[in-house]
PDB file of C-alpha atoms and ligand atoms in Angstrom:
ATOM      1  CA  MET D   1     -12.672  21.770 -22.292  1.00  0.00           C
ATOM      2  CA  MET D   2     -15.239  23.748 -20.343  1.00  0.00           C
ATOM      3  CA  SER D   3     -17.903  25.087 -22.658  1.00  0.00           C
ATOM      4  CA  LYS D   4     -18.415  28.830 -22.539  1.00  0.00           C
ATOM      5  CA  ALA D   5     -22.092  28.182 -23.298  1.00  0.00           C
ATOM      6  CA  ILE D   6     -22.841  27.409 -19.643  1.00  0.00           C
ATOM      7  CA  ASP D   7     -23.858  30.597 -17.950  1.00  0.00           C
ATOM      8  CA  ASP D   8     -22.587  31.251 -14.390  1.00  0.00           C
ATOM      9  CA  ASN D   9     -25.958  32.357 -13.093  1.00  0.00           C
ATOM     10  CA  VAL D  10     -27.629  29.226 -14.339  1.00  0.00           C
ATOM     11  CA  LEU D  11     -25.018  27.131 -12.616  1.00  0.00           C
ATOM     12  CA  SER D  12     -25.266  29.063  -9.367  1.00  0.00           C
ATOM     13  CA  ASN D  13     -29.050  28.637  -9.447  1.00  0.00           C
ATOM     14  CA  ALA D  14     -28.560  24.945  -9.939  1.00  0.00           C
ATOM     15  CA  ILE D  15     -26.694  24.850  -6.659  1.00  0.00           C
ATOM     16  CA  MET D  16     -29.295  26.876  -4.765  1.00  0.00           C
ATOM     17  CA  GLY D  17     -32.137  24.801  -6.134  1.00  0.00           C
ATOM     18  CA  ILE D  18     -31.615  21.855  -8.404  1.00  0.00           C
ATOM     19  CA  ASN D  19     -31.794  22.387 -12.150  1.00  0.00           C
ATOM     20  CA  GLU D  20     -32.073  19.047 -13.916  1.00  0.00           C
ATOM     21  CA  PRO D  21     -31.438  20.039 -17.557  1.00  0.00           C
ATOM     22  CA  LEU D  22     -28.232  21.823 -16.613  1.00  0.00           C
ATOM     23  CA  LEU D  23     -27.003  18.883 -14.617  1.00  0.00           C
ATOM     24  CA  LEU D  24     -27.638  16.550 -17.497  1.00  0.00           C
ATOM     25  CA  ARG D  25     -25.670  18.869 -19.752  1.00  0.00           C
ATOM     26  CA  ILE D  26     -22.713  18.892 -17.402  1.00  0.00           C
ATOM     27  CA  ILE D  27     -22.734  15.152 -17.256  1.00  0.00           C
ATOM     28  CA  ASN D  28     -23.161  14.731 -21.011  1.00  0.00           C
ATOM     29  CA  GLU D  29     -20.564  17.293 -21.986  1.00  0.00           C
ATOM     30  CA  TYR D  30     -17.784  16.486 -19.591  1.00  0.00           C
ATOM     31  CA  VAL D  31     -18.253  12.983 -18.353  1.00  0.00           C
ATOM     32  CA  SER D  32     -17.459   9.974 -20.451  1.00  0.00           C
ATOM     33  CA  ASN D  33     -18.235   7.530 -17.689  1.00  0.00           C
ATOM     34  CA  GLY D  34     -21.168   8.997 -15.766  1.00  0.00           C
ATOM     35  CA  SER D  35     -20.368   7.957 -12.211  1.00  0.00           C
ATOM     36  CA  ILE D  36     -19.718  10.688  -9.632  1.00  0.00           C
ATOM     37  CA  ALA D  37     -17.294   9.690  -6.866  1.00  0.00           C
ATOM     38  CA  PHE D  38     -17.353  11.201  -3.371  1.00  0.00           C
ATOM     39  CA  LEU D  39     -16.085  10.449   0.127  1.00  0.00           C
ATOM     40  CA  GLY D  40     -18.613   7.992   1.530  1.00  0.00           C
ATOM     41  CA  PRO D  41     -20.542   6.343   2.955  1.00  0.00           C
ATOM     42  CA  SER D  42     -23.772   8.104   1.931  1.00  0.00           C
ATOM     43  CA  GLY D  43     -24.658  11.197   3.925  1.00  0.00           C
ATOM     44  CA  SER D  44     -21.240  12.880   4.072  1.00  0.00           C
ATOM     45  CA  TYR D  45     -20.953  16.590   3.314  1.00  0.00           C
ATOM     46  CA  SER D  46     -19.269  15.611   0.034  1.00  0.00           C
ATOM     47  CA  HIS D  47     -22.441  13.649  -0.820  1.00  0.00           C
ATOM     48  CA  GLU D  48     -24.637  16.601   0.162  1.00  0.00           C
ATOM     49  CA  VAL D  49     -22.671  18.865  -2.211  1.00  0.00           C
ATOM     50  CA  ALA D  50     -22.911  16.237  -4.969  1.00  0.00           C
ATOM     51  CA  ILE D  51     -26.707  16.182  -4.658  1.00  0.00           C
ATOM     52  CA  ARG D  52     -26.989  19.964  -4.667  1.00  0.00           C
ATOM     53  CA  LEU D  53     -24.857  20.133  -7.801  1.00  0.00           C
ATOM     54  CA  PHE D  54     -26.120  17.173  -9.758  1.00  0.00           C
ATOM     55  CA  GLY D  55     -29.492  16.254  -8.227  1.00  0.00           C
ATOM     56  CA  THR D  56     -30.659  12.991  -6.731  1.00  0.00           C
ATOM     57  CA  ASN D  57     -30.798   9.650  -8.572  1.00  0.00           C
ATOM     58  CA  LYS D  58     -27.459  10.120 -10.284  1.00  0.00           C
ATOM     59  CA  PRO D  59     -24.816   7.395 -10.609  1.00  0.00           C
ATOM     60  CA  PHE D  60     -23.144   8.344  -7.318  1.00  0.00           C
ATOM     61  CA  ARG D  61     -20.236   6.252  -6.130  1.00  0.00           C
ATOM     62  CA  PRO D  62     -19.300   6.501  -2.432  1.00  0.00           C
ATOM     63  CA  MET D  63     -15.608   5.758  -1.855  1.00  0.00           C
ATOM     64  CA  ARG D  64     -13.651   4.855   1.293  1.00  0.00           C
ATOM     65  CA  SER D  65     -11.197   7.790   1.074  1.00  0.00           C
ATOM     66  CA  VAL D  66     -10.534  10.992  -0.879  1.00  0.00           C
ATOM     67  CA  GLY D  67      -7.465   9.217  -2.288  1.00  0.00           C
ATOM     68  CA  ASP D  68      -9.797   6.613  -3.814  1.00  0.00           C
ATOM     69  CA  VAL D  69     -11.979   9.387  -5.293  1.00  0.00           C
ATOM     70  CA  VAL D  70      -8.998  11.012  -7.060  1.00  0.00           C
ATOM     71  CA  LYS D  71      -7.590   7.656  -8.185  1.00  0.00           C
ATOM     72  CA  CYS D  72     -10.959   6.600  -9.618  1.00  0.00           C
ATOM     73  CA  VAL D  73     -11.101   9.789 -11.733  1.00  0.00           C
ATOM     74  CA  PHE D  74      -7.454   9.431 -12.768  1.00  0.00           C
ATOM     75  CA  ASN D  75      -8.115   5.862 -13.965  1.00  0.00           C
ATOM     76  CA  SER D  76     -11.260   7.087 -15.815  1.00  0.00           C
ATOM     77  CA  ASP D  77     -13.355   4.616 -13.812  1.00  0.00           C
ATOM     78  CA  CYS D  78     -15.325   7.607 -12.488  1.00  0.00           C
ATOM     79  CA  GLY D  79     -16.339  10.584 -14.629  1.00  0.00           C
ATOM     80  CA  LEU D  80     -16.322  13.206 -11.878  1.00  0.00           C
ATOM     81  CA  GLY D  81     -15.037  13.364  -8.321  1.00  0.00           C
ATOM     82  CA  ILE D  82     -15.853  15.645  -5.382  1.00  0.00           C
ATOM     83  CA  VAL D  83     -12.967  16.408  -3.067  1.00  0.00           C
ATOM     84  CA  PRO D  84     -12.891  18.682   0.029  1.00  0.00           C
ATOM     85  CA  ILE D  85      -9.775  20.848  -0.202  1.00  0.00           C
ATOM     86  CA  GLU D  86      -9.932  23.455   2.584  1.00  0.00           C
ATOM     87  CA  ASN D  87     -12.036  24.750   5.431  1.00  0.00           C
ATOM     88  CA  ASN D  88     -11.952  28.267   6.843  1.00  0.00           C
ATOM     89  CA  LEU D  89     -11.608  26.980  10.436  1.00  0.00           C
ATOM     90  CA  ALA D  90      -9.575  23.781   9.999  1.00  0.00           C
ATOM     91  CA  GLY D  91      -7.345  24.587   6.992  1.00  0.00           C
ATOM     92  CA  VAL D  92      -6.214  22.336   4.158  1.00  0.00           C
ATOM     93  CA  VAL D  93      -7.499  18.752   3.871  1.00  0.00           C
ATOM     94  CA  GLY D  94      -4.151  16.933   3.929  1.00  0.00           C
ATOM     95  CA  ASP D  95      -5.474  13.721   2.313  1.00  0.00           C
ATOM     96  CA  SER D  96      -6.824  15.701  -0.635  1.00  0.00           C
ATOM     97  CA  MET D  97      -3.569  17.602  -1.134  1.00  0.00           C
ATOM     98  CA  ASP D  98      -1.625  14.296  -1.044  1.00  0.00           C
ATOM     99  CA  ALA D  99      -3.992  12.724  -3.578  1.00  0.00           C
ATOM    100  CA  LEU D 100      -3.753  15.705  -5.964  1.00  0.00           C
ATOM    101  CA  ILE D 101       0.042  15.502  -5.759  1.00  0.00           C
ATOM    102  CA  ARG D 102      -0.010  11.766  -6.451  1.00  0.00           C
ATOM    103  CA  TRP D 103      -2.612  11.510  -9.257  1.00  0.00           C
ATOM    104  CA  ASP D 104      -2.776  13.798 -12.278  1.00  0.00           C
ATOM    105  CA  VAL D 105      -6.317  15.155 -12.708  1.00  0.00           C
ATOM    106  CA  GLY D 106      -7.991  18.402 -13.752  1.00  0.00           C
ATOM    107  CA  ILE D 107     -10.476  20.636 -11.971  1.00  0.00           C
ATOM    108  CA  LYS D 108     -13.845  21.709 -13.358  1.00  0.00           C
ATOM    109  CA  TYR D 109     -15.264  23.802 -10.496  1.00  0.00           C
ATOM    110  CA  SER D 110     -14.460  24.925  -6.982  1.00  0.00           C
ATOM    111  CA  VAL D 111     -17.521  25.203  -4.744  1.00  0.00           C
ATOM    112  CA  GLU D 112     -17.638  26.994  -1.391  1.00  0.00           C
ATOM    113  CA  TYR D 113     -20.264  25.327   0.796  1.00  0.00           C
ATOM    114  CA  ARG D 114     -21.632  26.431   4.183  1.00  0.00           C
ATOM    115  CA  VAL D 115     -21.271  23.451   6.530  1.00  0.00           C
ATOM    116  CA  SER D 116     -23.663  23.279   9.476  1.00  0.00           C
ATOM    117  CA  LEU D 117     -22.498  20.665  11.971  1.00  0.00           C
ATOM    118  CA  CYS D 118     -24.907  18.721  14.190  1.00  0.00           C
ATOM    119  CA  LEU D 119     -24.487  16.584  17.260  1.00  0.00           C
ATOM    120  CA  VAL D 120     -26.192  13.360  16.176  1.00  0.00           C
ATOM    121  CA  VAL D 121     -27.405  10.677  18.580  1.00  0.00           C
ATOM    122  CA  ASN D 122     -29.686   7.634  18.625  1.00  0.00           C
ATOM    123  CA  GLU D 123     -33.436   8.344  18.690  1.00  0.00           C
ATOM    124  CA  GLU D 124     -33.922   7.516  22.401  1.00  0.00           C
ATOM    125  CA  VAL D 125     -31.154   9.888  23.659  1.00  0.00           C
ATOM    126  CA  ASN D 126     -32.281  13.296  24.984  1.00  0.00           C
ATOM    127  CA  ASP D 127     -29.517  14.367  27.323  1.00  0.00           C
ATOM    128  CA  LEU D 128     -25.918  15.358  26.578  1.00  0.00           C
ATOM    129  CA  SER D 129     -24.782  13.754  29.846  1.00  0.00           C
ATOM    130  CA  GLU D 130     -25.453  10.287  28.377  1.00  0.00           C
ATOM    131  CA  ILE D 131     -22.707  10.748  25.774  1.00  0.00           C
ATOM    132  CA  THR D 132     -19.275   9.345  26.637  1.00  0.00           C
ATOM    133  CA  GLU D 133     -17.874   8.753  23.110  1.00  0.00           C
ATOM    134  CA  LEU D 134     -17.765  11.185  20.216  1.00  0.00           C
ATOM    135  CA  TYR D 135     -17.045  10.183  16.576  1.00  0.00           C
ATOM    136  CA  SER D 136     -16.196  12.274  13.520  1.00  0.00           C
ATOM    137  CA  HIS D 137     -13.806  13.286  10.771  1.00  0.00           C
ATOM    138  CA  PRO D 138     -10.785  15.231  12.202  1.00  0.00           C
ATOM    139  CA  HIS D 139     -11.813  18.362  10.312  1.00  0.00           C
ATOM    140  CA  ALA D 140     -15.359  18.339  11.674  1.00  0.00           C
ATOM    141  CA  ILE D 141     -13.952  17.869  15.205  1.00  0.00           C
ATOM    142  CA  MET D 142     -11.657  20.887  14.715  1.00  0.00           C
ATOM    143  CA  GLU D 143     -14.532  22.982  13.359  1.00  0.00           C
ATOM    144  CA  ALA D 144     -16.602  22.413  16.545  1.00  0.00           C
ATOM    145  CA  MET D 145     -13.781  22.344  19.117  1.00  0.00           C
ATOM    146  CA  ASP D 146     -15.311  24.981  21.445  1.00  0.00           C
ATOM    147  CA  PHE D 147     -18.492  22.932  21.768  1.00  0.00           C
ATOM    148  CA  ILE D 148     -16.683  19.583  21.996  1.00  0.00           C
ATOM    149  CA  THR D 149     -14.365  20.609  24.827  1.00  0.00           C
ATOM    150  CA  ARG D 150     -17.474  21.270  26.943  1.00  0.00           C
ATOM    151  CA  LEU D 151     -18.651  17.666  26.425  1.00  0.00           C
ATOM    152  CA  ASN D 152     -17.239  15.023  28.714  1.00  0.00           C
ATOM    153  CA  ALA D 153     -16.540  12.504  25.927  1.00  0.00           C
ATOM    154  CA  SER D 154     -13.561  10.734  24.325  1.00  0.00           C
ATOM    155  CA  ILE D 155     -12.818  11.701  20.702  1.00  0.00           C
ATOM    156  CA  ASN D 156     -12.691   9.003  18.012  1.00  0.00           C
ATOM    157  CA  TYR D 157     -11.624   9.880  14.463  1.00  0.00           C
ATOM    158  CA  THR D 158     -13.283   8.430  11.380  1.00  0.00           C
ATOM    159  CA  GLN D 159     -12.667   8.660   7.602  1.00  0.00           C
ATOM    160  CA  SER D 160     -15.770  10.834   7.162  1.00  0.00           C
ATOM    161  CA  THR D 161     -18.639  12.326   9.143  1.00  0.00           C
ATOM    162  CA  SER D 162     -20.973   9.711   7.612  1.00  0.00           C
ATOM    163  CA  GLU D 163     -18.708   6.865   8.747  1.00  0.00           C
ATOM    164  CA  ALA D 164     -19.055   8.364  12.239  1.00  0.00           C
ATOM    165  CA  LEU D 165     -22.834   7.962  11.904  1.00  0.00           C
ATOM    166  CA  GLU D 166     -22.362   4.264  11.133  1.00  0.00           C
ATOM    167  CA  LYS D 167     -20.260   3.907  14.295  1.00  0.00           C
ATOM    168  CA  ILE D 168     -22.865   5.343  16.669  1.00  0.00           C
ATOM    169  CA  LYS D 169     -25.910   3.408  15.417  1.00  0.00           C
ATOM    170  CA  GLY D 170     -27.328   1.299  18.248  1.00  0.00           C
ATOM    171  CA  HIS D 171     -24.980   2.750  20.941  1.00  0.00           C
ATOM    172  CA  ARG D 172     -26.782   5.248  23.133  1.00  0.00           C
ATOM    173  CA  ASN D 173     -23.562   6.505  24.793  1.00  0.00           C
ATOM    174  CA  ARG D 174     -22.121   7.528  21.395  1.00  0.00           C
ATOM    175  CA  ALA D 175     -22.610  10.722  19.382  1.00  0.00           C
ATOM    176  CA  ALA D 176     -21.341  11.882  15.992  1.00  0.00           C
ATOM    177  CA  VAL D 177     -20.526  15.322  14.620  1.00  0.00           C
ATOM    178  CA  ALA D 178     -22.210  15.101  11.226  1.00  0.00           C
ATOM    179  CA  SER D 179     -24.965  16.527   9.034  1.00  0.00           C
ATOM    180  CA  LYS D 180     -28.729  16.530   9.508  1.00  0.00           C
ATOM    181  CA  PHE D 181     -28.980  14.945   6.054  1.00  0.00           C
ATOM    182  CA  GLY D 182     -26.712  12.028   7.070  1.00  0.00           C
ATOM    183  CA  ALA D 183     -28.648  11.585  10.323  1.00  0.00           C
ATOM    184  CA  ARG D 184     -31.981  11.469   8.467  1.00  0.00           C
ATOM    185  CA  LEU D 185     -30.680   8.853   6.034  1.00  0.00           C
ATOM    186  CA  ARG D 186     -30.026   6.516   8.972  1.00  0.00           C
ATOM    187  CA  GLY D 187     -32.973   7.242  11.250  1.00  0.00           C
ATOM    188  CA  LEU D 188     -30.688   8.995  13.749  1.00  0.00           C
ATOM    189  CA  LYS D 189     -31.509  12.215  15.596  1.00  0.00           C
ATOM    190  CA  ALA D 190     -29.765  15.597  15.240  1.00  0.00           C
ATOM    191  CA  LEU D 191     -29.920  16.697  18.906  1.00  0.00           C
ATOM    192  CA  MET D 192     -28.472  20.141  18.163  1.00  0.00           C
ATOM    193  CA  CYS D 193     -27.223  21.845  14.984  1.00  0.00           C
ATOM    194  CA  GLY D 194     -24.980  24.841  14.338  1.00  0.00           C
ATOM    195  CA  ILE D 195     -22.398  23.562  16.847  1.00  0.00           C
ATOM    196  CA  GLU D 196     -19.494  24.848  14.707  1.00  0.00           C
ATOM    197  CA  ASP D 197     -17.299  27.454  16.449  1.00  0.00           C
ATOM    198  CA  ARG D 198     -17.884  30.135  13.798  1.00  0.00           C
ATOM    199  CA  PRO D 199     -19.489  30.396  10.357  1.00  0.00           C
ATOM    200  CA  ASN D 200     -18.036  27.319   8.710  1.00  0.00           C
ATOM    201  CA  TYR D 201     -17.229  26.924   5.004  1.00  0.00           C
ATOM    202  CA  THR D 202     -15.591  24.042   3.190  1.00  0.00           C
ATOM    203  CA  ARG D 203     -14.358  24.323  -0.383  1.00  0.00           C
ATOM    204  CA  PHE D 204     -14.852  21.314  -2.602  1.00  0.00           C
ATOM    205  CA  LEU D 205     -13.149  20.708  -5.948  1.00  0.00           C
ATOM    206  CA  ILE D 206     -15.062  19.001  -8.736  1.00  0.00           C
ATOM    207  CA  ILE D 207     -12.372  17.011 -10.518  1.00  0.00           C
ATOM    208  CA  THR D 208     -12.244  15.377 -13.956  1.00  0.00           C
ATOM    209  CA  ARG D 209      -9.637  13.472 -15.972  1.00  0.00           C
ATOM    210  CA  ASN D 210      -9.138  16.364 -18.388  1.00  0.00           C
ATOM    211  CA  LYS D 211      -7.815  19.829 -17.677  1.00  0.00           C
ATOM    212  CA  SER D 212      -9.297  23.119 -18.757  1.00  0.00           C
ATOM    213  CA  THR D 213      -7.727  26.511 -19.498  1.00  0.00           C
ATOM    214  CA  ILE D 214     -10.864  28.579 -18.804  1.00  0.00           C
ATOM    215  CA  GLY D 215     -12.190  29.883 -15.484  1.00  0.00           C
ATOM    216  CA  ASP D 216     -11.392  32.487 -12.833  1.00  0.00           C
ATOM    217  CA  ARG D 217      -8.976  30.336 -10.792  1.00  0.00           C
ATOM    218  CA  THR D 218      -5.981  28.143 -11.607  1.00  0.00           C
ATOM    219  CA  LEU D 219      -4.393  25.531  -9.345  1.00  0.00           C
ATOM    220  CA  LEU D 220      -0.731  24.513  -9.264  1.00  0.00           C
ATOM    221  CA  ILE D 221       1.503  22.261  -7.219  1.00  0.00           C
ATOM    222  CA  PHE D 222       5.217  23.044  -7.150  1.00  0.00           C
ATOM    223  CA  SER D 223       8.466  22.607  -5.230  1.00  0.00           C
ATOM    224  CA  VAL D 224      11.499  24.871  -5.104  1.00  0.00           C
ATOM    225  CA  SER D 225      15.062  24.227  -3.968  1.00  0.00           C
ATOM    226  CA  ASN D 226      15.848  24.834  -0.297  1.00  0.00           C
ATOM    227  CA  ARG D 227      17.814  28.076  -0.856  1.00  0.00           C
ATOM    228  CA  PRO D 228      17.369  31.705   0.226  1.00  0.00           C
ATOM    229  CA  GLY D 229      14.903  33.522  -2.019  1.00  0.00           C
ATOM    230  CA  SER D 230      13.519  30.426  -3.844  1.00  0.00           C
ATOM    231  CA  LEU D 231       9.922  30.939  -2.784  1.00  0.00           C
ATOM    232  CA  TYR D 232      10.218  34.698  -3.267  1.00  0.00           C
ATOM    233  CA  ASN D 233      11.413  34.136  -6.833  1.00  0.00           C
ATOM    234  CA  ALA D 234       8.601  31.649  -7.472  1.00  0.00           C
ATOM    235  CA  LEU D 235       5.913  34.121  -6.377  1.00  0.00           C
ATOM    236  CA  LYS D 236       7.453  37.295  -7.824  1.00  0.00           C
ATOM    237  CA  PRO D 237       5.948  36.904 -11.340  1.00  0.00           C
ATOM    238  CA  PHE D 238       2.412  36.904  -9.863  1.00  0.00           C
ATOM    239  CA  ALA D 239       3.119  40.085  -7.880  1.00  0.00           C
ATOM    240  CA  GLU D 240       4.616  41.781 -10.946  1.00  0.00           C
ATOM    241  CA  LYS D 241       1.567  40.950 -13.061  1.00  0.00           C
ATOM    242  CA  GLU D 242      -0.826  41.896 -10.215  1.00  0.00           C
ATOM    243  CA  ILE D 243      -2.338  38.418 -10.113  1.00  0.00           C
ATOM    244  CA  ASN D 244      -3.971  37.727  -6.764  1.00  0.00           C
ATOM    245  CA  LEU D 245      -3.227  34.453  -4.977  1.00  0.00           C
ATOM    246  CA  SER D 246      -6.329  33.002  -3.297  1.00  0.00           C
ATOM    247  CA  MET D 247      -4.873  29.924  -1.562  1.00  0.00           C
ATOM    248  CA  ILE D 248      -1.401  28.704  -0.620  1.00  0.00           C
ATOM    249  CA  TYR D 249      -0.430  25.687   1.486  1.00  0.00           C
ATOM    250  CA  SER D 250       2.876  23.966   2.041  1.00  0.00           C
ATOM    251  CA  LYS D 251       3.398  20.364   3.048  1.00  0.00           C
ATOM    252  CA  PRO D 252       6.617  18.370   3.573  1.00  0.00           C
ATOM    253  CA  ASN D 253       7.081  16.171   0.500  1.00  0.00           C
ATOM    254  CA  ARG D 254       7.883  12.471   0.546  1.00  0.00           C
ATOM    255  CA  GLN D 255      10.967  12.638  -1.671  1.00  0.00           C
ATOM    256  CA  SER D 256      13.364  14.508   0.613  1.00  0.00           C
ATOM    257  CA  PRO D 257      13.164  15.230   4.362  1.00  0.00           C
ATOM    258  CA  TRP D 258      12.161  18.872   4.867  1.00  0.00           C
ATOM    259  CA  GLY D 259      11.609  19.514   1.187  1.00  0.00           C
ATOM    260  CA  TYR D 260       8.188  21.106   0.644  1.00  0.00           C
ATOM    261  CA  ASP D 261       5.367  20.926  -1.899  1.00  0.00           C
ATOM    262  CA  PHE D 262       3.281  24.069  -2.348  1.00  0.00           C
ATOM    263  CA  LEU D 263      -0.359  24.101  -3.397  1.00  0.00           C
ATOM    264  CA  LEU D 264      -1.117  27.452  -4.981  1.00  0.00           C
ATOM    265  CA  GLU D 265      -4.334  28.872  -6.361  1.00  0.00           C
ATOM    266  CA  MET D 266      -4.223  32.046  -8.435  1.00  0.00           C
ATOM    267  CA  GLU D 267      -7.025  34.278  -9.630  1.00  0.00           C
ATOM    268  CA  CYS D 268      -6.465  34.050 -13.373  1.00  0.00           C
ATOM    269  CA  GLN D 269      -7.048  31.655 -16.256  1.00  0.00           C
ATOM    270  CA  LEU D 270      -4.481  29.887 -18.389  1.00  0.00           C
ATOM    271  CA  GLU D 271      -6.100  31.329 -21.540  1.00  0.00           C
ATOM    272  CA  ASP D 272      -4.794  34.774 -20.534  1.00  0.00           C
ATOM    273  CA  GLU D 273      -1.329  35.905 -21.557  1.00  0.00           C
ATOM    274  CA  ASP D 274      -0.318  37.392 -18.181  1.00  0.00           C
ATOM    275  CA  CYS D 275      -1.355  34.239 -16.379  1.00  0.00           C
ATOM    276  CA  ASN D 276       0.537  32.051 -18.811  1.00  0.00           C
ATOM    277  CA  ASN D 277       3.664  34.198 -18.713  1.00  0.00           C
ATOM    278  CA  ALA D 278       3.704  34.237 -14.898  1.00  0.00           C
ATOM    279  CA  LEU D 279       3.398  30.479 -14.969  1.00  0.00           C
ATOM    280  CA  ARG D 280       6.241  30.149 -17.490  1.00  0.00           C
ATOM    281  CA  GLN D 281       8.468  32.285 -15.235  1.00  0.00           C
ATOM    282  CA  LEU D 282       7.503  30.153 -12.244  1.00  0.00           C
ATOM    283  CA  GLY D 283       8.461  27.053 -14.267  1.00  0.00           C
ATOM    284  CA  GLY D 284      11.957  28.526 -14.610  1.00  0.00           C
ATOM    285  CA  VAL D 285      12.614  28.479 -10.849  1.00  0.00           C
ATOM    286  CA  THR D 286      10.804  25.321  -9.668  1.00  0.00           C
ATOM    287  CA  THR D 287      12.218  21.832  -9.194  1.00  0.00           C
ATOM    288  CA  TYR D 288       8.740  20.373  -9.810  1.00  0.00           C
ATOM    289  CA  LEU D 289       5.593  21.892 -11.299  1.00  0.00           C
ATOM    290  CA  LYS D 290       2.166  20.400 -11.970  1.00  0.00           C
ATOM    291  CA  VAL D 291      -0.695  22.499 -13.376  1.00  0.00           C
ATOM    292  CA  LEU D 292      -4.184  21.241 -12.546  1.00  0.00           C
ATOM    293  CA  GLY D 293      -5.843  23.704 -14.912  1.00  0.00           C
ATOM    294  CA  SER D 294      -8.323  26.570 -14.693  1.00  0.00           C
ATOM    295  CA  TYR D 295     -11.855  26.361 -13.345  1.00  0.00           C
ATOM    296  CA  ARG D 296     -14.780  28.442 -12.133  1.00  0.00           C
ATOM    297  CA  HIS D 297     -15.132  29.261  -8.419  1.00  0.00           C
ATOM    298  CA  LEU D 298     -18.703  29.224  -7.092  1.00  0.00           C
ATOM    299  CA  ARG D 299     -20.324  30.120  -3.792  1.00  0.00           C
ATOM    300  CA  THR D 300     -23.495  28.490  -2.513  1.00  0.00           C
ATOM    301  CA  GLU D 301     -24.767  31.465  -0.507  1.00  0.00           C
TER     302      GLU D 301
HETATM  303  O1  PRE B 401     -16.697  13.812   6.236  1.00  0.00           O
HETATM  304  C1  PRE B 401     -17.390  14.451   5.434  1.00  0.00           C
HETATM  305  O2  PRE B 401     -18.605  14.555   5.518  1.00  0.00           O
HETATM  306  C2  PRE B 401     -16.693  15.150   4.345  1.00  0.00           C
HETATM  307  O3  PRE B 401     -17.285  15.367   3.313  1.00  0.00           O
HETATM  308  C3  PRE B 401     -15.280  15.634   4.612  1.00  0.00           C
HETATM  309  C4  PRE B 401     -15.186  17.001   5.272  1.00  0.00           C
HETATM  310  C5  PRE B 401     -13.711  17.528   5.184  1.00  0.00           C
HETATM  311  O4  PRE B 401     -12.798  16.790   4.833  1.00  0.00           O
HETATM  312  O5  PRE B 401     -13.509  18.705   5.507  1.00  0.00           O
HETATM  313  C6  PRE B 401     -16.043  17.952   4.557  1.00  0.00           C
HETATM  314  C7  PRE B 401     -16.727  18.943   5.167  1.00  0.00           C
HETATM  315  C8  PRE B 401     -16.621  19.189   6.619  1.00  0.00           C
HETATM  316  O6  PRE B 401     -15.744  20.290   6.731  1.00  0.00           O
HETATM  317  C9  PRE B 401     -16.056  18.029   7.340  1.00  0.00           C
HETATM  318  C10 PRE B 401     -15.518  16.977   6.696  1.00  0.00           C
END
């Protein structure tokens, strides 16, 4: 359970700067096994967020995919996991939604993080015209599409922006869309930064094995039958109780062709009666319902 003793302001400050005692408390209170899993290799945006939240020199565990991050937490091999869930320019992170459907975990925080994208090259490269191959995560590519279409380079997708950095090392015709932090870690050069099309924010979920009932947001995954009015009936209780919905995505599910799973975030906590009643009513009209618990939503700016 999330302790009420942790003050929001203290936590927000910990993200702006880095507040060691608080981080230790989070780890001690919520994490049985101290390792913190994120989408690796080192230098991804997920890693950057992990450092801003928990500080450096923590038992970080880079994983090959977001699916592996969620699975590691589900199996209790990792105490905490950091998972990108949506971006204001590129939408939902499909891999993360799939993993949250597949593995049953809880959420401790949601963190909105400003992502500044850089065009990263090898040290000796000074001119954009030298670049014929571009590497990055599909989301990062989408977030900088206006800039990328002006480059005369082929696009190559990677599991993460930091994996893209690994791919370009030693190849002067290759560039990556990645972070300055990731570039620095590898002795690569950020030729230009701020190449995203518009102000760019990614939301990350901090996941744990256990679920909480306290916070200002609650996340659900559900399916309804393919009949007129099913989705309307599912959402009606939230409208009636004036509960705002802050995120909704649908994705075809794997059980039946053209059946859909919905990922829904609502602005209420399970501790509250209205929230709980709306959820109970929703449960009456769904064919599948999974509650990932309540958590606090934080912004880094
Ligand atoms: O590849 C990374 O660096 C990640 O942490 C993943 C991810 C994402 O999935 O959206 C996170 C932030 C950026 O929006 C681009 C990529």
